[in-house]
């Protein structure tokens, strides 16, 4: 560090970094934060500002460096100091016993113990710390050399950028990078919204994400990490559990399910126990890893070809079962979509009894030739609804007939319709009882208005008794309190709870209300985008289809659906009623500052930005109500080009997008 920097600045910078890493650790590793987001953001902002004023204080392990720099062009190759081995798989207990016997043969009379861990279904990475700082992160590759993904790994907040203590400064940590199941679902929803290819599972998504060249996109996804290996020459580690405990002490994330087992029988118990909790874990696992605990014994056992003799993977059985389709039923959703569902002969599979499976759509039934009465293979993956994999044709009865698509709605008998470019059939009757009920259920659901206590069965009762016909009637329920109390099963307390949950829901912000309306193709994220762009329902009602399409990330299908929804008089009346009830139809400006130069404008940042770091420029744009995107398209308003900007400039020229310099950018900030 240069002498010209005042000592108090250095002190301040160090203190901020320490506090930010501590907050990251508490939030991302311990899940026990002690400061709020605002305070955290302020600290990060203060640090960025100091680093901008005094660039000489920037270090590679500063929290501001978690997302920085230009997109990677090619991933450099990293040689692993110790090869990254793979594990032999075992699929049943007798294979585990064979593993135990092989060990017994080699170790003779010496005692040994095992450690059982979860086998995370993600990607192995190696993290190299030199002098207490994370210098290189690499993928497993072929086991001997992998790709340098340091920049992407740095975006994972639970991975310490600096770690170690007085004794241990140079070490290697290995572990698994993965996505939580819920984050994987979110990413796929976004892919769908963008019209991009969907990922098959959380593991592939994590692999795809680690190989992204733009670490800003990686940072926007919530990659997670668990460490399970530590190597350092600076201290002797005697057992695997010692190293796990040391990793914990060094503030690395360690999974809580690990256990010492004195015998292979105890290992089996662990495996059985884990299999029963598997589905309830927030992340995917595909088995258990069993390791000999003593490092000395690990060395004696050594490895054969590329797998250690001291460890084995016990893989859980594929979660498949065979059963009979009793009938195929068609369900009508809130938007009228008709989905076929198979009623099955109940069968026990991976922890629960299954009696229904989704058949997705009629194309799928045709493709797999699924018929009523067929014996089928079903599969249960993670926390998704079971699905029918294939038909066991040999067991099909001679009299069976192909399934025919119903012509009429199974609930209200209206003739079904099918848009040409879609696979789904729809019931076009807006007043179809199934749709009415579906819309109300959606309206009160957790991610919409979150009206607790108004569950499916209660909605059913309220509809049957004529208390509600649509979701706006919910806000008139307080006037029907006496009548509700006359119904069986409804006590004063429970009715009051429902009514106060209804009252409470009036505080929900505009984007939640917009989502709750149940417009076809409008998910939570789209509702948020539209509410931020248009700011009020009146603006959205007035907007033309082409105006809606011009919004970043909104395609023609969504725009058509929104415009269509507001053309319908009935919907406008519903909205009017909700407005009278006091729901929010305007978005509140949080801490965003007004600047018309930025509001709703889409920026692409490219090249090396001199004055502002990329994430600072991004923050300014977002604070003023604009958005940034990583690629230039027709919807881009400005390309903010720095030094050595390349291809994106050509694209801007091609599409006629305005390119602005740093000075012009600053001017936009100043003259709002
Ligand atoms: S130990 C030689 N522990 O499984 C030791 N691996 O087939 C190998 N994995 O590439 C690594 N959970 O991606 C270990 N608790 C765990 C693991 C684990 C998942 C993966 C890892 C590795 C593969 C080996």
mmCIF file of C-alpha atoms in Angstrom, residues 467-643:
data_model
loop_
_atom_site.group_PDB
_atom_site.id
_atom_site.type_symbol
_atom_site.label_atom_id
_atom_site.label_comp_id
_atom_site.label_asym_id
_atom_site.label_seq_id
_atom_site.Cartn_x
_atom_site.Cartn_y
_atom_site.Cartn_z
ATOM 1 C CA UNK A 467 -70.814 -15.706 0.268
ATOM 2 C CA UNK A 468 -68.272 -15.286 -2.512
ATOM 3 C CA UNK A 469 -68.520 -15.535 -6.273
ATOM 4 C CA UNK A 470 -65.170 -14.008 -7.120
ATOM 5 C CA UNK A 471 -62.074 -12.820 -5.304
ATOM 6 C CA UNK A 472 -63.246 -9.264 -4.789
ATOM 7 C CA UNK A 473 -66.136 -10.624 -2.690
ATOM 8 C CA UNK A 474 -63.542 -11.680 -0.107
ATOM 9 C CA UNK A 475 -63.401 -8.092 1.076
ATOM 10 C CA UNK A 476 -67.141 -8.103 1.744
ATOM 11 C CA UNK A 477 -66.948 -11.134 4.034
ATOM 12 C CA UNK A 478 -66.781 -9.044 7.208
ATOM 13 C CA UNK A 479 -70.376 -8.021 6.556
ATOM 14 C CA UNK A 480 -71.357 -11.678 6.555
ATOM 15 C CA UNK A 481 -69.755 -12.534 9.876
ATOM 16 C CA UNK A 482 -73.012 -13.480 11.619
ATOM 17 C CA UNK A 483 -74.054 -15.743 8.771
ATOM 18 C CA UNK A 484 -70.657 -17.451 8.679
ATOM 19 C CA UNK A 485 -70.841 -18.057 12.414
ATOM 20 C CA UNK A 486 -74.089 -19.935 11.887
ATOM 21 C CA UNK A 487 -72.245 -22.521 9.749
ATOM 22 C CA UNK A 488 -71.017 -25.727 11.289
ATOM 23 C CA UNK A 489 -67.294 -25.830 12.132
ATOM 24 C CA UNK A 490 -66.879 -22.031 12.317
ATOM 25 C CA UNK A 491 -66.050 -20.663 15.763
ATOM 26 C CA UNK A 492 -65.728 -17.011 16.670
ATOM 27 C CA UNK A 493 -61.965 -17.160 17.007
ATOM 28 C CA UNK A 494 -61.336 -18.794 13.639
ATOM 29 C CA UNK A 495 -63.707 -16.462 11.819
ATOM 30 C CA UNK A 496 -62.060 -13.442 13.418
ATOM 31 C CA UNK A 497 -58.660 -14.755 12.398
ATOM 32 C CA UNK A 498 -59.757 -15.088 8.790
ATOM 33 C CA UNK A 499 -61.286 -11.608 8.797
ATOM 34 C CA UNK A 500 -58.171 -10.030 10.239
ATOM 35 C CA UNK A 501 -55.974 -11.854 7.690
ATOM 36 C CA UNK A 502 -58.220 -10.381 4.989
ATOM 37 C CA UNK A 503 -57.850 -6.918 6.502
ATOM 38 C CA UNK A 504 -54.083 -7.366 6.757
ATOM 39 C CA UNK A 505 -53.816 -8.337 3.079
ATOM 40 C CA UNK A 506 -54.843 -4.805 2.087
ATOM 41 C CA UNK A 507 -51.299 -3.734 2.856
ATOM 42 C CA UNK A 508 -49.810 -5.936 0.149
ATOM 43 C CA UNK A 509 -47.823 -3.945 -2.392
ATOM 44 C CA UNK A 510 -49.037 -3.382 -5.938
ATOM 45 C CA UNK A 511 -46.896 -6.109 -7.512
ATOM 46 C CA UNK A 512 -48.467 -8.748 -5.236
ATOM 47 C CA UNK A 513 -51.946 -7.475 -6.070
ATOM 48 C CA UNK A 514 -51.120 -7.595 -9.777
ATOM 49 C CA UNK A 515 -49.888 -11.170 -9.421
ATOM 50 C CA UNK A 516 -52.978 -12.085 -7.379
ATOM 51 C CA UNK A 517 -55.298 -10.987 -10.205
ATOM 52 C CA UNK A 518 -54.366 -14.238 -11.919
ATOM 53 C CA UNK A 519 -53.699 -12.952 -15.423
ATOM 54 C CA UNK A 520 -52.573 -15.829 -17.624
ATOM 55 C CA UNK A 521 -48.759 -16.034 -18.052
ATOM 56 C CA UNK A 522 -48.152 -13.420 -15.338
ATOM 57 C CA UNK A 523 -45.923 -14.979 -12.711
ATOM 58 C CA UNK A 524 -44.534 -13.249 -9.665
ATOM 59 C CA UNK A 525 -41.523 -11.897 -11.464
ATOM 60 C CA UNK A 526 -43.438 -10.555 -14.431
ATOM 61 C CA UNK A 527 -45.841 -8.850 -12.047
ATOM 62 C CA UNK A 528 -42.909 -7.188 -10.358
ATOM 63 C CA UNK A 529 -41.403 -6.037 -13.640
ATOM 64 C CA UNK A 530 -44.725 -4.622 -14.847
ATOM 65 C CA UNK A 531 -45.487 -2.910 -11.547
ATOM 66 C CA UNK A 532 -42.086 -1.253 -11.521
ATOM 67 C CA UNK A 533 -42.357 -0.134 -15.095
ATOM 68 C CA UNK A 534 -45.930 1.139 -15.163
ATOM 69 C CA UNK A 535 -46.188 2.033 -11.475
ATOM 70 C CA UNK A 536 -49.978 1.938 -11.383
ATOM 71 C CA UNK A 537 -52.815 -0.200 -12.630
ATOM 72 C CA UNK A 538 -54.235 2.793 -14.502
ATOM 73 C CA UNK A 539 -51.055 3.158 -16.538
ATOM 74 C CA UNK A 540 -51.085 -0.542 -17.257
ATOM 75 C CA UNK A 541 -54.752 -0.514 -18.290
ATOM 76 C CA UNK A 542 -54.048 2.396 -20.639
ATOM 77 C CA UNK A 543 -50.941 0.781 -22.146
ATOM 78 C CA UNK A 544 -51.136 -0.666 -25.626
ATOM 79 C CA UNK A 545 -49.908 -4.145 -26.398
ATOM 80 C CA UNK A 546 -46.865 -2.770 -28.187
ATOM 81 C CA UNK A 547 -45.987 -0.560 -25.230
ATOM 82 C CA UNK A 548 -46.090 -3.588 -22.944
ATOM 83 C CA UNK A 549 -43.925 -5.588 -25.337
ATOM 84 C CA UNK A 550 -41.322 -2.839 -25.276
ATOM 85 C CA UNK A 551 -40.658 -3.540 -21.591
ATOM 86 C CA UNK A 552 -37.438 -5.413 -20.926
ATOM 87 C CA UNK A 553 -38.026 -9.165 -20.525
ATOM 88 C CA UNK A 554 -41.669 -8.992 -21.599
ATOM 89 C CA UNK A 555 -42.584 -10.985 -24.688
ATOM 90 C CA UNK A 556 -45.627 -10.859 -26.985
ATOM 91 C CA UNK A 557 -47.398 -13.735 -25.248
ATOM 92 C CA UNK A 558 -47.430 -11.902 -21.925
ATOM 93 C CA UNK A 559 -48.288 -8.562 -23.503
ATOM 94 C CA UNK A 560 -51.227 -10.091 -25.361
ATOM 95 C CA UNK A 561 -52.509 -11.713 -22.213
ATOM 96 C CA UNK A 562 -52.260 -8.502 -20.139
ATOM 97 C CA UNK A 563 -53.945 -6.367 -22.778
ATOM 98 C CA UNK A 564 -56.662 -8.990 -23.226
ATOM 99 C CA UNK A 565 -57.311 -9.139 -19.498
ATOM 100 C CA UNK A 566 -57.937 -5.415 -19.204
ATOM 101 C CA UNK A 567 -60.198 -5.352 -22.250
ATOM 102 C CA UNK A 568 -62.654 -7.511 -20.371
ATOM 103 C CA UNK A 569 -65.310 -5.390 -18.619
ATOM 104 C CA UNK A 570 -65.765 -7.988 -15.893
ATOM 105 C CA UNK A 571 -62.120 -7.735 -14.928
ATOM 106 C CA UNK A 572 -62.285 -3.963 -14.804
ATOM 107 C CA UNK A 573 -65.277 -4.203 -12.471
ATOM 108 C CA UNK A 574 -63.379 -6.619 -10.230
ATOM 109 C CA UNK A 575 -60.479 -4.208 -10.065
ATOM 110 C CA UNK A 576 -62.846 -1.385 -9.231
ATOM 111 C CA UNK A 577 -64.276 -3.356 -6.337
ATOM 112 C CA UNK A 578 -60.823 -4.202 -5.036
ATOM 113 C CA UNK A 579 -59.865 -0.568 -5.284
ATOM 114 C CA UNK A 580 -62.906 0.429 -3.243
ATOM 115 C CA UNK A 581 -61.912 -2.181 -0.666
ATOM 116 C CA UNK A 582 -58.605 -0.333 -0.269
ATOM 117 C CA UNK A 583 -56.088 -2.547 -2.084
ATOM 118 C CA UNK A 584 -52.943 -0.969 -3.479
ATOM 119 C CA UNK A 585 -52.954 -0.284 -7.190
ATOM 120 C CA UNK A 586 -49.930 1.962 -7.263
ATOM 121 C CA UNK A 587 -46.354 1.054 -6.512
ATOM 122 C CA UNK A 588 -44.594 2.893 -3.776
ATOM 123 C CA UNK A 589 -41.249 4.427 -4.572
ATOM 124 C CA UNK A 590 -38.947 2.928 -2.018
ATOM 125 C CA UNK A 591 -35.599 4.582 -1.766
ATOM 126 C CA UNK A 592 -35.359 5.017 -5.508
ATOM 127 C CA UNK A 593 -34.505 8.494 -6.612
ATOM 128 C CA UNK A 594 -36.330 10.065 -9.506
ATOM 129 C CA UNK A 595 -34.307 10.649 -12.656
ATOM 130 C CA UNK A 596 -36.125 10.613 -15.962
ATOM 131 C CA UNK A 597 -32.880 9.985 -17.820
ATOM 132 C CA UNK A 598 -32.703 6.583 -16.181
ATOM 133 C CA UNK A 599 -36.250 5.600 -15.366
ATOM 134 C CA UNK A 600 -37.211 2.423 -17.226
ATOM 135 C CA UNK A 601 -34.169 2.709 -19.454
ATOM 136 C CA UNK A 602 -32.091 -0.346 -20.250
ATOM 137 C CA UNK A 603 -28.320 -0.040 -20.134
ATOM 138 C CA UNK A 604 -25.622 -2.408 -21.277
ATOM 139 C CA UNK A 605 -22.245 -1.844 -19.621
ATOM 140 C CA UNK A 606 -19.242 -2.883 -21.630
ATOM 141 C CA UNK A 607 -15.491 -2.359 -21.703
ATOM 142 C CA UNK A 608 -13.415 -1.208 -18.739
ATOM 143 C CA UNK A 609 -15.211 1.540 -16.881
ATOM 144 C CA UNK A 610 -12.713 3.977 -15.474
ATOM 145 C CA UNK A 611 -14.389 6.077 -12.890
ATOM 146 C CA UNK A 612 -17.051 3.724 -11.667
ATOM 147 C CA UNK A 613 -16.659 0.064 -11.135
ATOM 148 C CA UNK A 614 -19.170 -2.008 -13.003
ATOM 149 C CA UNK A 615 -21.307 -2.719 -9.962
ATOM 150 C CA UNK A 616 -21.268 0.918 -8.925
ATOM 151 C CA UNK A 617 -22.520 2.025 -12.329
ATOM 152 C CA UNK A 618 -25.124 -0.720 -12.117
ATOM 153 C CA UNK A 619 -26.251 0.458 -8.696
ATOM 154 C CA UNK A 620 -26.587 4.057 -9.894
ATOM 155 C CA UNK A 621 -28.689 2.930 -12.841
ATOM 156 C CA UNK A 622 -30.930 0.792 -10.654
ATOM 157 C CA UNK A 623 -31.264 3.447 -7.956
ATOM 158 C CA UNK A 624 -32.554 5.852 -10.569
ATOM 159 C CA UNK A 625 -35.107 3.325 -11.805
ATOM 160 C CA UNK A 626 -33.244 1.875 -14.790
ATOM 161 C CA UNK A 627 -32.080 -1.654 -15.534
ATOM 162 C CA UNK A 628 -28.915 -3.241 -16.795
ATOM 163 C CA UNK A 629 -28.689 -6.120 -19.169
ATOM 164 C CA UNK A 630 -25.749 -8.207 -20.283
ATOM 165 C CA UNK A 631 -26.575 -8.279 -23.967
ATOM 166 C CA UNK A 632 -27.453 -5.657 -26.551
ATOM 167 C CA UNK A 633 -30.900 -6.018 -28.118
ATOM 168 C CA UNK A 634 -33.588 -3.930 -29.743
ATOM 169 C CA UNK A 635 -34.808 -3.060 -26.262
ATOM 170 C CA UNK A 636 -31.488 -1.578 -25.140
ATOM 171 C CA UNK A 637 -31.585 2.197 -24.705
ATOM 172 C CA UNK A 638 -27.922 2.922 -24.038
ATOM 173 C CA UNK A 639 -24.633 1.133 -24.355
ATOM 174 C CA UNK A 640 -22.278 2.605 -21.824
ATOM 175 C CA UNK A 641 -18.872 1.882 -23.315
ATOM 176 C CA UNK A 642 -15.540 1.988 -21.531
ATOM 177 C CA UNK A 643 -12.058 1.212 -22.758
#
